[in-house]
Amino acid sequence: MTPYDHLQRRDWGAAFGLLLFVALMTAGYYYNVTFVQLGLIDLGVRLVGMSRAAVSVWMAVLALLTFVVAVGFGVLMDRRGWSTNLRAKLRVLFLVVVVQLALTLAAPTVRTVPAFAAWILAASVALGVGFPASFSLAIDCVPVPDRGPVAAVITAITYGAANAYPVEWSIDAFSRLMVVAMVPGVLVLGLLVSGRVRPVERLLDDLSGRHRRHGTGRFCRESPVETRSVGFLAPVMLMFGVFFVDSLGFLRIIETPALILTAWQSPSMETRLLIAAAHVVGAVVAGVLYVNFDLEWLFLWVFALFSVTYVFYTSDLRLAAWLPASGVGSGSVLNPAFYSLTVSVYTTLNFALWPDLSTAETVGTRTAVGVGMAGWLATFCSTAAALYLDGAAVPLLTHLNLVQALALLLVFGLAVALYARRTVQVARTGREGSP
Amino acid sequence: MTVSTEIIPLLVVVLLLLSASGGDVERMEVVFEGTHPVTAVDDALVVGGGEVTVPAGTTVEGQLYVIGGALVVDGRVRGDVTVLSGTASVTDGAVVTGRLDAVAGGATVADGATVGDLRRVEPTPAGRSPAVRYGFLAAQALALAALTAWLSRRRPRALATVGDSVVNHGLVSGVVGLLAGATLLVLFVYMAFTLILLPVSVLGLAGLVVVLGYSFAVYGYLLGRRLPVERVDAASALGAAVFLLALELLGTVPVLGALVQFALVGVGFGAVLLTYFGLHEFEPARIPE
């Protein structure tokens, strides 16, 4: 079944659900990767006058608080039964978007450290409440077989737009853009939760019962997966590793003008379009891989891609050290393009994975723990590690070498773990079969 | 100054050539910009950009490689000069005691200059006569047909398994093939720069060619099954030759032809990897409705 099949069968409820999920997740993720991740650095450094390290500490606080709030709210959602109540989730999201709109409008006016801290606290609460509420919509809106392709579409649109559409990396530019995008979003969500538009109510009624069919995710169908079991915790730890590797490397890359000005902040439209295209290709690749391979293979792909990405970066830097006159190491657009492809692959996996590791009754907690641990806690830890390395004046090559070693270790470790598991299975089968 | 990425593969080629000739790559010098009169060379000198001159009355000993920029020999070079890109000119009265290999780029030798051995390689097919071009294609087709016939006799099930992946799982085969192919290709090129891994890099590139050849044999087998030839090995061999010819013809169609070639190669490459060379049938993960 593809999204096109829903339209062909005139299943408007399913088509509306997919559209709603893609729109909400795309908007939310775009807000996160642009306004939160890039805009706050500019706000703290340029407008508030803090040091880069101090802003990084506050970003880490944001990540940690978001994680705590998300887990708390996710558990609350499951206990109160909000996870299976579509209208309740939409009402929560409406409130979250209204708060975020207010925060977005207020951000460029922040000038003092206490105001910046208050802003961070409020944003953490909004983000923490928002993402279990939004991720859990998957059980109402996205049939299990569609989750890979839908995740690919969200990733492709988000990163494609973020890279192809030229926005200055400043809080003012991000704020203006986000306000323009959020106002219609608030109106649409307001319409959805108003309860007064009959056709909308019919669509929501249709969607409300779908969690009974779509609620049990792909990886929970054959046997139930407990939150404290290896079946759930192993993907959480692996995804933590993925985000940690990415964040630790990228934090250093964006602080290196030679690397960032020839890639994500390049004045050349062609370069940015190439990076956007790499993101779209990566998302499509991940969408195809997700529906054809089991989870362990997907993680192996991601770690292998990260390893190769950092081999490229470190090889260029080594070459530049060996042949200083060559200028290699700063100019190749292949490295950021490959990096972008890799990021799209794991982002797609992240969007599809957590609902597929949940049931309708556990989706709040699982998505909160999954995205929170992997996304936010990993960011917190990697920021701390990056600050430590920065303080120790570790050179760029050594820093990226460390990230590469970590990626290689993870790909090797995972391969060994899979092989060991298979060996144990074979040994058990042999024992059972022996006389 | 930033050197274009295209120079990296040429540097790898130089590393390979220098290693093969017993040169010391650690002592290799590379020039990327500016004008440089050279009076001495350690072991090898690579001109990657700018202009390097061997002044009149000067003798330099070593290997000279041109992969960009210009080399002007007014004096004497005791060694070989290899031009892979850029230009090299040996002026009136200048001497190159060894070979001057003009593989690509431009090489001019003045009437009054002395060159031990001048070789010009014409790699472009347009430069070849039709007989040579078609002869080369026929030789490739024969070799592929022989490989396909042998495989279809010895490993028909393996070819069928890979073929099944090509036909029934084309999308995932293509994605895996293009992703793995592109990644491995670049990885092997980068491996060459570590010098220590140079042999692994060469082996890896050879491995990619083997996988590609195997996938072409699978296409031949698939085509052969549709040909009105009874014997499987003969049909597969004929199919392989037809496939290679079709691939060559596709190359003459602008843009679309190249895209179809690219897709066919990607799907075949991925199918071979997914099925472990046909030893194991590919089964996509089961996703419940």
XYZ file of C-alpha atoms in Angstrom:
724
model
C 0.000 0.000 0.000
C 1.421 3.382 -0.999
C 0.119 6.898 -0.322
C -0.968 6.896 -3.967
C -3.106 3.799 -3.278
C -5.014 5.695 -0.574
C -5.927 8.371 -3.086
C -6.861 5.787 -5.701
C -9.162 4.073 -3.197
C -10.563 7.498 -2.233
C -9.567 6.855 1.351
C -9.488 10.569 2.168
C -9.012 9.937 5.857
C -5.758 8.071 5.227
C -4.554 10.669 2.720
C -5.420 13.490 5.129
C -3.621 11.684 7.951
C -0.462 11.283 5.908
C -0.560 14.910 4.808
C -1.128 16.114 8.367
C 1.720 14.010 9.752
C 4.162 15.053 7.034
C 3.247 18.734 7.430
C 3.555 18.722 11.227
C 6.785 16.746 11.358
C 8.404 18.691 8.532
C 7.539 22.027 10.134
C 8.672 20.831 13.551
C 11.946 19.404 12.320
C 12.709 22.447 10.150
C 12.165 24.633 13.227
C 14.515 22.422 15.167
C 17.403 22.198 12.683
C 17.348 25.877 11.751
C 15.879 28.082 14.470
C 16.900 26.047 17.532
C 20.217 24.558 16.434
C 21.625 27.491 14.441
C 19.601 30.529 15.496
C 20.272 30.182 19.217
C 24.028 30.278 18.709
C 23.678 33.587 16.877
C 21.277 34.894 19.519
C 23.604 34.034 22.387
C 26.854 35.173 20.790
C 25.815 38.218 18.752
C 22.803 39.690 20.555
C 23.384 38.658 24.174
C 27.172 38.903 23.958
C 27.993 35.528 25.512
C 31.055 33.485 24.620
C 30.658 30.600 22.208
C 31.450 28.142 25.013
C 28.818 29.678 27.302
C 26.186 29.401 24.576
C 27.176 25.760 24.065
C 26.624 25.120 27.773
C 23.138 26.631 27.532
C 22.432 24.549 24.421
C 23.395 21.478 26.427
C 21.026 22.587 29.202
C 18.281 22.927 26.592
C 18.967 19.392 25.353
C 18.956 17.901 28.849
C 15.785 19.708 29.962
C 14.003 18.801 26.735
C 14.876 15.171 27.332
C 13.573 15.246 30.927
C 10.340 17.061 29.992
C 9.777 14.743 27.016
C 10.119 11.568 29.064
C 7.873 12.979 31.770
C 5.223 14.038 29.288
C 5.510 10.815 27.267
C 4.868 8.713 30.368
C 1.969 10.999 31.302
C 0.488 10.608 27.811
C 0.476 6.833 28.104
C -0.873 6.778 31.679
C -3.699 9.194 30.954
C -4.577 7.523 27.660
C -3.753 10.637 25.628
C -1.521 8.539 23.356
C -4.591 6.956 21.800
C -6.627 10.169 21.798
C -5.989 11.997 18.531
C -7.877 15.143 19.507
C -6.000 15.408 22.806
C -2.669 15.199 20.973
C -3.749 17.852 18.474
C -4.838 20.165 21.313
C -1.442 19.724 22.970
C 0.305 20.448 19.690
C -1.812 23.556 19.168
C -0.714 24.881 22.551
C 2.907 23.983 21.851
C 2.903 25.792 18.504
C 1.278 28.894 20.064
C 3.993 28.959 22.749
C 6.701 28.421 20.137
C 5.294 31.226 18.013
C 5.475 33.559 20.999
C 9.026 32.414 21.733
C 10.013 32.866 18.102
C 8.655 36.398 18.069
C 10.406 37.208 21.346
C 13.795 35.676 20.504
C 15.311 38.615 18.537
C 14.485 40.962 21.443
C 16.462 38.955 24.019
C 19.522 40.938 25.177
C 20.479 39.690 28.657
C 21.726 36.376 30.023
C 18.754 35.915 32.444
C 16.320 36.548 29.563
C 18.265 34.071 27.421
C 18.103 31.505 30.243
C 14.357 32.037 30.659
C 13.913 31.655 26.914
C 15.862 28.366 26.994
C 13.725 27.027 29.848
C 10.461 27.882 28.101
C 11.693 26.456 24.785
C 12.756 23.213 26.506
C 9.273 22.715 27.914
C 7.616 23.425 24.544
C 10.002 21.112 22.682
C 9.799 18.391 25.323
C 6.010 18.354 25.272
C 5.866 18.739 21.508
C 7.826 15.853 20.213
C 6.203 12.854 21.965
C 2.849 14.420 21.038
C 3.871 14.811 17.383
C 5.763 11.499 16.961
C 2.863 9.581 18.498
C 0.552 10.869 15.755
C 2.153 8.182 13.583
C -0.139 5.565 15.120
C -3.203 7.500 13.938
C -1.933 8.861 10.644
C 0.652 6.508 9.137
C 0.006 2.826 8.339
C 2.944 0.621 9.306
C 4.094 -0.195 5.730
C 4.106 3.525 4.845
C 6.379 4.633 7.682
C 9.678 4.295 5.814
C 8.561 6.255 2.737
C 6.753 8.867 4.872
C 9.869 9.353 7.008
C 11.885 9.742 3.803
C 9.509 12.431 2.526
C 9.740 14.376 5.814
C 13.545 14.225 5.791
C 13.831 15.111 2.116
C 11.536 18.144 2.375
C 13.088 19.417 5.613
C 16.731 19.181 4.639
C 16.072 19.972 0.987
C 14.330 23.218 1.959
C 16.800 24.069 4.736
C 19.733 23.862 2.331
C 18.262 25.029 -0.946
C 16.451 28.060 0.452
C 19.116 30.601 1.352
C 18.598 31.983 4.847
C 21.253 33.897 6.703
C 22.242 32.036 9.866
C 20.963 34.768 12.141
C 18.183 34.723 14.729
C 16.411 37.634 13.010
C 16.280 35.877 9.622
C 15.175 32.574 11.160
C 12.601 34.328 13.329
C 11.021 36.183 10.384
C 10.858 32.998 8.304
C 9.470 30.860 11.114
C 6.785 33.384 12.057
C 5.594 33.470 8.433
C 5.458 29.663 8.423
C 3.956 29.247 11.900
C 1.025 31.642 11.645
C -0.811 29.507 9.038
C 0.182 26.431 11.042
C -1.442 27.854 14.170
C -4.576 28.692 12.178
C -4.807 25.179 10.696
C -4.241 23.525 14.070
C -6.783 25.899 15.587
C -9.271 24.801 12.960
C -8.527 21.143 13.689
C -9.056 21.479 17.436
C -12.001 23.894 17.241
C -14.510 21.064 16.832
C -16.750 23.304 14.747
C -15.968 22.382 11.147
C -18.014 19.354 10.186
C -15.866 17.965 7.305
C -12.777 18.256 9.499
C -14.579 16.493 12.329
C -15.511 13.644 9.987
C -11.874 13.248 8.939
C -10.719 13.313 12.564
C -13.387 10.774 13.526
C -12.107 8.530 10.752
C -8.495 8.913 11.895
C -9.291 8.527 15.596
C -9.906 4.805 15.391
C -6.976 3.942 13.189
C -4.541 3.450 16.061
C -6.236 0.091 16.652
C -4.950 -1.057 13.249
C -1.691 0.933 12.996
C -0.818 1.188 16.667
C 1.388 -1.878 16.952
C 4.633 -1.063 15.183
C 6.565 -3.205 12.746
C 9.079 -4.468 15.302
C 6.424 -5.305 17.922
C 4.222 -7.474 15.711
C 5.891 -10.864 16.029
C 6.686 -10.617 19.709
C 6.016 -7.816 22.216
C 8.954 -5.522 22.989
C 9.256 -4.326 26.588
C 10.560 -0.820 27.271
C 13.279 -2.256 29.512
C 14.205 -5.069 27.151
C 17.227 -5.347 24.859
C 14.844 -5.177 21.912
C 14.089 -1.554 22.751
C 17.184 -0.420 24.641
C 19.641 -1.665 21.993
C 18.167 0.559 19.238
C 18.075 3.446 21.740
C 21.771 3.023 22.500
C 22.663 2.589 18.838
C 20.725 5.688 17.852
C 22.395 7.520 20.743
C 25.709 6.505 19.163
C 24.609 7.770 15.766
C 23.515 11.185 17.087
C 26.589 11.464 19.290
C 28.962 10.752 16.394
C 27.145 13.190 14.134
C 26.879 15.955 16.682
C 30.462 15.636 17.934
C 31.798 15.940 14.403
C 29.410 18.610 13.176
C 29.971 20.859 16.202
C 33.624 21.104 15.151
C 32.908 21.393 11.445
C 30.601 24.405 11.897
C 33.305 26.118 13.933
C 35.799 25.725 11.090
C 35.186 28.529 8.584
C 37.140 26.756 5.809
C 34.773 23.791 6.027
C 31.490 25.572 6.597
C 31.934 28.455 4.137
C 32.585 26.053 1.281
C 29.575 23.912 2.156
C 26.436 24.706 4.186
C 27.144 28.439 4.210
C 28.594 28.647 0.750
C 27.657 31.744 -1.231
C 27.357 29.475 -4.266
C 23.790 28.385 -4.945
C 25.105 25.373 -6.883
C 26.947 24.074 -3.826
C 23.913 24.439 -1.589
C 21.693 22.780 -4.192
C 24.143 19.890 -4.411
C 23.965 19.468 -0.643
C 20.161 19.697 -0.754
C 20.113 17.067 -3.517
C 22.403 14.819 -1.452
C 19.933 15.103 1.437
C 17.037 14.154 -0.828
C 18.978 11.199 -2.280
C 19.927 10.080 1.235
C 16.288 10.206 2.334
C 15.139 8.184 -0.693
C 17.915 5.649 -0.103
C 16.902 5.331 3.551
C 13.224 4.965 2.633
C 14.057 2.054 0.335
C 16.472 0.454 2.806
C 14.014 0.792 5.698
C 11.316 -1.277 4.021
C 13.735 -3.921 2.741
C 16.147 -4.561 5.595
C 15.954 -5.447 9.247
C 16.939 -2.995 11.939
C 20.492 -4.232 12.542
C 21.356 -3.835 8.861
C 20.027 -0.295 8.859
C 22.291 0.632 11.775
C 25.236 -1.053 10.080
C 24.589 1.072 7.002
C 24.440 4.255 9.062
C 27.663 3.586 10.990
C 29.437 2.476 7.832
C 28.355 5.673 6.067
C 29.558 7.813 8.976
C 32.869 5.970 8.997
C 33.338 6.626 5.296
C 32.298 10.263 5.703
C 34.961 10.881 8.320
C 37.523 8.923 6.327
C 36.914 11.495 3.584
C 37.270 14.453 5.927
C 40.353 13.183 7.709
C 41.993 12.013 4.481
C 41.558 15.482 3.024
C 43.036 17.060 6.125
C 45.977 14.626 6.093
C 46.536 15.350 2.429
C 46.415 19.054 3.172
C 49.040 18.551 5.884
C 51.194 16.507 3.525
C 50.809 18.888 0.596
C 50.063 22.261 2.213
C 50.177 24.116 -1.085
C 47.421 21.995 -2.562
C 44.569 23.614 -0.664
C 42.883 20.197 -0.497
C 40.918 19.832 2.720
C 38.844 22.922 2.423
C 37.446 23.013 -1.067
C 35.899 19.646 -1.835
C 32.131 19.722 -1.896
C 32.031 15.919 -1.996
C 32.636 15.665 1.743
C 29.662 17.775 2.884
C 27.521 16.132 0.190
C 28.352 12.683 1.521
C 27.910 13.906 5.065
C 24.457 15.216 4.157
C 23.519 11.917 2.558
C 24.479 10.098 5.740
C 22.554 12.519 7.955
C 19.444 12.033 5.822
C 19.739 8.260 6.083
C 19.768 8.238 9.873
C 17.195 11.021 10.214
C 14.768 8.984 8.134
C 15.476 5.997 10.322
C 14.844 8.120 13.415
C 11.428 9.271 12.185
C 10.207 5.760 11.382
C 11.905 3.757 14.101
C 10.268 4.869 17.361
C 6.607 4.443 16.342
C 7.617 1.074 14.898
C 9.068 0.054 18.274
C 5.854 1.030 20.070
C 2.287 -0.022 20.590
C -0.651 2.360 20.839
C -0.413 2.182 24.638
C 3.345 2.811 24.839
C 3.985 5.229 21.980
C 4.247 8.279 24.233
C 6.945 6.812 26.455
C 8.832 5.015 23.681
C 9.040 7.997 21.332
C 10.022 10.250 24.232
C 12.726 7.881 25.475
C 13.894 7.071 21.933
C 14.068 10.569 20.505
C 14.989 12.050 23.874
C 17.885 9.717 24.628
C 19.108 9.497 21.072
C 18.514 13.045 19.929
C 18.645 15.314 22.940
C 20.744 13.452 25.488
C 23.303 12.580 22.796
C 23.452 16.260 21.841
C 23.960 17.175 25.489
C 26.802 14.672 25.857
C 28.459 15.517 22.555
C 28.318 19.236 23.354
C 30.024 18.542 26.666
C 32.645 16.411 24.914
C 33.182 19.040 22.212
C 33.629 21.749 24.848
C 36.169 19.594 26.652
C 38.101 18.986 23.419
C 37.878 22.678 22.609
C 39.234 23.565 26.039
C 42.084 21.127 25.545
C 42.906 22.901 22.237
C 42.632 19.674 20.255
C 43.401 20.317 16.575
C 40.740 19.785 13.919
C 42.330 16.650 12.474
C 42.646 15.019 15.897
C 39.036 15.892 16.721
C 37.678 14.431 13.477
C 40.015 11.469 13.837
C 38.407 10.763 17.197
C 34.933 10.916 15.662
C 36.053 8.622 12.853
C 37.479 6.152 15.360
C 34.185 6.169 17.240
C 32.195 5.521 14.062
C 34.541 2.700 13.056
C 34.324 1.211 16.539
C 30.519 1.275 16.411
C 30.335 -0.341 12.986
C 32.842 -2.990 14.032
C 31.194 -3.528 17.432
C 27.765 -3.920 15.878
C 29.059 -6.370 13.277
C 30.742 -8.444 15.993
C 27.607 -8.350 18.180
C 25.445 -9.527 15.296
C 27.874 -12.286 14.457
C 28.058 -13.363 18.098
C 24.264 -13.415 18.354
C 24.033 -15.538 15.240
C 26.699 -17.881 16.633
C 24.731 -18.322 19.843
C 21.584 -19.047 17.832
C 23.403 -21.620 15.724
C 24.939 -23.215 18.826
C 21.533 -23.439 20.536
C 19.968 -24.963 17.425
C 22.818 -27.469 17.298
C 22.344 -28.434 20.974
C 18.611 -28.832 20.543
C 19.143 -30.957 17.443
C 21.844 -33.178 18.985
C 20.816 -36.604 20.400
C 44.463 28.716 -3.720
C 42.308 25.640 -3.898
C 43.002 22.736 -6.151
C 40.021 21.143 -7.813
C 38.946 17.714 -6.603
C 39.613 16.304 -10.083
C 43.350 16.428 -9.427
C 43.084 13.848 -6.628
C 42.588 10.819 -8.917
C 45.580 12.001 -10.999
C 47.685 12.243 -7.848
C 46.676 8.672 -7.051
C 47.743 7.613 -10.546
C 51.096 9.339 -10.014
C 51.502 7.548 -6.672
C 50.796 4.223 -8.363
C 53.193 4.938 -11.234
C 55.924 6.109 -8.893
C 55.511 3.107 -6.581
C 55.552 0.752 -9.548
C 58.771 2.299 -10.844
C 60.450 1.875 -7.462
C 60.433 5.592 -6.644
C 60.226 6.935 -3.110
C 56.846 8.599 -2.717
C 57.886 10.179 0.580
C 60.460 12.268 -1.294
C 58.034 13.333 -3.983
C 57.604 17.097 -4.402
C 54.385 18.667 -5.653
C 53.971 22.154 -7.097
C 50.489 23.642 -7.258
C 50.980 27.325 -8.051
C 53.418 30.048 -8.997
C 56.429 30.057 -11.287
C 59.308 27.849 -10.251
C 62.692 27.404 -11.915
C 63.874 23.940 -10.864
C 67.507 23.096 -10.606
C 67.313 19.842 -8.630
C 64.737 17.127 -7.976
C 64.883 14.783 -4.978
C 63.269 11.756 -6.551
C 60.159 12.902 -8.344
C 58.480 16.188 -9.081
C 54.755 16.551 -9.752
C 53.476 19.662 -11.503
C 49.880 20.106 -10.316
C 49.522 23.778 -11.214
C 51.496 26.941 -11.967
C 54.579 26.797 -14.186
C 57.748 24.828 -13.588
C 60.809 25.528 -15.718
C 64.030 23.578 -16.053
C 66.297 26.492 -17.008
C 68.772 26.317 -19.872
C 72.175 25.002 -18.791
C 70.676 23.090 -15.844
C 70.452 19.304 -15.475
C 67.852 17.745 -13.201
C 67.712 14.050 -12.425
C 64.435 12.273 -11.574
C 60.896 11.576 -12.679
C 58.708 14.491 -13.712
C 54.923 14.212 -13.780
C 52.538 16.843 -15.107
C 48.938 16.617 -13.854
C 48.051 20.299 -14.223
C 49.776 23.599 -15.038
C 52.817 23.731 -17.314
C 56.288 22.234 -17.474
C 58.853 23.946 -19.671
C 62.140 22.157 -20.272
C 64.862 24.532 -21.501
C 67.713 22.525 -19.964
C 68.358 18.810 -19.490
C 66.191 16.179 -17.741
C 67.896 12.883 -16.909
C 64.799 10.762 -16.424
C 61.250 10.378 -17.730
C 58.518 12.974 -18.158
C 54.880 11.838 -17.956
C 52.048 14.178 -18.903
C 48.595 13.193 -17.561
C 47.022 16.643 -17.787
C 48.312 20.187 -18.301
C 51.148 20.865 -20.762
C 54.812 20.035 -21.207
C 57.078 21.680 -23.750
C 60.641 20.743 -24.591
C 62.187 23.789 -26.235
C 64.881 24.134 -28.854
C 68.162 22.664 -27.603
C 66.601 21.057 -24.504
C 67.099 17.346 -23.718
C 64.997 14.636 -22.071
C 67.155 11.546 -21.853
C 64.345 9.175 -20.944
C 60.815 8.834 -22.233
C 58.297 11.592 -22.734
C 54.866 9.965 -22.265
C 52.020 12.216 -23.341
C 49.011 10.328 -21.988
C 46.663 13.313 -21.934
C 47.030 17.080 -21.978
C 49.521 18.683 -24.364
C 53.145 17.900 -25.096
C 55.204 19.859 -27.620
C 58.743 19.034 -28.667
C 60.656 21.658 -30.643
C 62.540 20.577 -33.782
C 65.892 21.223 -32.140
C 65.025 19.367 -28.933
C 66.164 15.828 -28.067
C 63.860 13.285 -26.464
C 64.969 9.698 -25.796
C 61.586 8.233 -26.665
C 58.408 10.139 -27.394
C 55.133 8.279 -26.881
C 51.758 9.776 -27.412
C 48.716 7.901 -26.139
C 45.380 8.620 -27.823
C 42.871 7.421 -25.279
C 39.783 8.930 -26.894
C 37.741 6.455 -28.934
C 37.245 9.156 -31.540
C 40.943 8.914 -32.265
C 40.766 5.196 -32.913
C 39.911 3.708 -36.226
C 36.499 1.994 -36.458
C 38.266 -1.351 -36.900
C 40.143 -0.922 -33.598
C 37.023 0.298 -31.766
C 34.821 -2.534 -32.949
C 37.624 -5.022 -32.525
C 38.038 -3.954 -28.895
C 34.296 -4.188 -28.315
C 34.201 -7.618 -29.953
C 37.054 -8.785 -27.723
C 35.206 -7.542 -24.622
C 31.996 -9.230 -25.806
C 33.853 -12.483 -26.432
C 35.468 -12.441 -23.021
C 32.146 -11.675 -21.307
C 30.361 -14.332 -23.368
C 32.978 -16.911 -22.384
C 32.643 -15.983 -18.691
C 28.839 -16.102 -18.883
C 28.834 -19.456 -20.670
C 31.181 -20.896 -18.045
C 29.107 -19.526 -15.167
C 25.827 -20.724 -16.678
C 27.287 -24.233 -16.955
C 28.902 -24.300 -13.523
C 26.701 -21.973 -11.452
C 23.305 -21.650 -13.129
C 21.486 -21.410 -9.822
C 23.676 -18.540 -8.644
C 23.027 -16.609 -11.852
C 19.297 -17.280 -11.497
C 19.310 -16.061 -7.901
C 21.042 -12.802 -8.782
C 18.756 -12.479 -11.798
C 15.728 -12.863 -9.554
C 16.960 -9.962 -7.450
C 17.484 -7.846 -10.591
C 13.969 -8.574 -11.852
C 11.931 -8.682 -8.645
C 13.891 -6.380 -6.339
C 15.222 -3.867 -8.822
C 14.707 -0.785 -6.664
C 16.480 -2.029 -3.559
C 19.185 -3.624 -5.713
C 19.725 -0.293 -7.468
C 19.860 1.655 -4.215
C 22.287 -0.780 -2.588
C 24.357 -0.990 -5.773
C 24.713 2.751 -6.281
C 25.337 3.434 -2.595
C 27.861 0.627 -2.129
C 29.482 1.169 -5.532
C 29.985 4.894 -5.080
C 31.138 4.527 -1.472
C 33.598 1.735 -2.194
C 34.986 3.446 -5.273
C 35.767 6.648 -3.397
C 36.985 4.704 -0.369
C 39.493 2.732 -2.453
C 40.767 5.919 -4.082
C 41.233 7.484 -0.639
C 42.909 4.314 0.618
C 45.602 4.801 -1.985
C 46.645 8.018 -0.249
C 47.581 6.175 2.903
C 50.331 4.531 0.786
C 50.350 1.560 3.179
C 46.963 0.509 1.851
C 47.884 1.037 -1.795
C 47.830 -2.719 -2.573
C 44.460 -3.069 -0.786
C 43.178 -0.185 -2.857
C 44.257 -1.842 -6.101
C 42.754 -5.135 -4.962
C 39.544 -3.400 -3.979
C 39.224 -1.697 -7.340
C 39.853 -5.050 -9.017
C 37.133 -6.526 -6.793
C 34.689 -3.882 -7.998
C 35.492 -4.827 -11.593
C 34.860 -8.500 -10.753
C 31.455 -7.698 -9.231
C 30.629 -5.602 -12.283
C 31.683 -8.389 -14.648
C 29.602 -10.886 -12.683
C 26.560 -8.615 -12.884
C 27.022 -8.299 -16.658
C 27.080 -12.093 -16.862
C 23.787 -12.153 -14.939
C 22.252 -9.734 -17.442
C 23.522 -12.010 -20.212
C 21.915 -15.003 -18.513
C 18.605 -13.148 -18.150
C 18.637 -12.054 -21.790
C 19.728 -15.516 -22.912
C 16.642 -17.086 -21.342
C 14.531 -15.034 -23.719
C 16.500 -15.957 -26.827
C 15.400 -18.841 -29.073
C 18.513 -20.866 -28.278
C 18.120 -24.224 -26.557
C 21.491 -24.675 -24.897
C 21.607 -22.551 -21.758
C 25.318 -21.779 -21.951
C 25.140 -20.745 -25.616
C 22.021 -18.650 -24.990
C 23.638 -16.960 -21.991
C 26.828 -16.245 -23.917
C 24.829 -14.735 -26.758
C 22.755 -12.766 -24.246
C 25.917 -11.374 -22.669
C 27.225 -10.213 -26.038
C 23.852 -8.635 -26.865
C 23.803 -6.932 -23.468
C 27.255 -5.443 -23.940
C 26.322 -4.230 -27.405
C 23.092 -2.704 -26.075
C 25.050 -0.970 -23.312
C 27.436 0.453 -25.914
C 24.535 1.663 -28.046
C 22.912 3.280 -25.036
C 26.067 5.340 -24.655
C 25.292 7.055 -27.937
C 21.961 8.392 -26.618
C 22.607 11.707 -24.887
C 21.751 12.006 -21.149
C 18.996 9.370 -21.082
C 21.354 6.697 -22.402
C 23.891 7.428 -19.702
C 21.182 7.394 -17.036
C 19.900 3.997 -18.175
C 23.496 2.672 -18.276
C 24.023 3.994 -14.765
C 20.808 2.400 -13.498
C 21.595 -0.965 -15.108
C 25.071 -1.024 -13.625
C 23.723 0.010 -10.193
C 20.945 -2.598 -10.172
C 23.301 -5.374 -11.304
C 25.988 -4.421 -8.803
C 23.483 -4.273 -5.946
C 21.839 -7.569 -6.895
C 25.211 -9.348 -6.786
C 25.937 -7.923 -3.332
C 22.449 -8.539 -1.944
C 22.488 -12.194 -2.953
C 26.105 -12.843 -1.908
C 27.030 -13.574 -5.537
C 23.899 -15.661 -5.932
C 24.540 -17.918 -2.940
C 21.542 -16.639 -1.006
C 18.175 -15.462 -2.265
C 17.375 -11.898 -1.222
C 14.300 -11.670 0.961
C 13.103 -8.198 1.885
C 12.106 -7.617 5.487
C 8.482 -8.521 6.158
C 6.356 -5.571 7.149
C 2.872 -6.429 8.417
C -0.103 -4.437 7.090
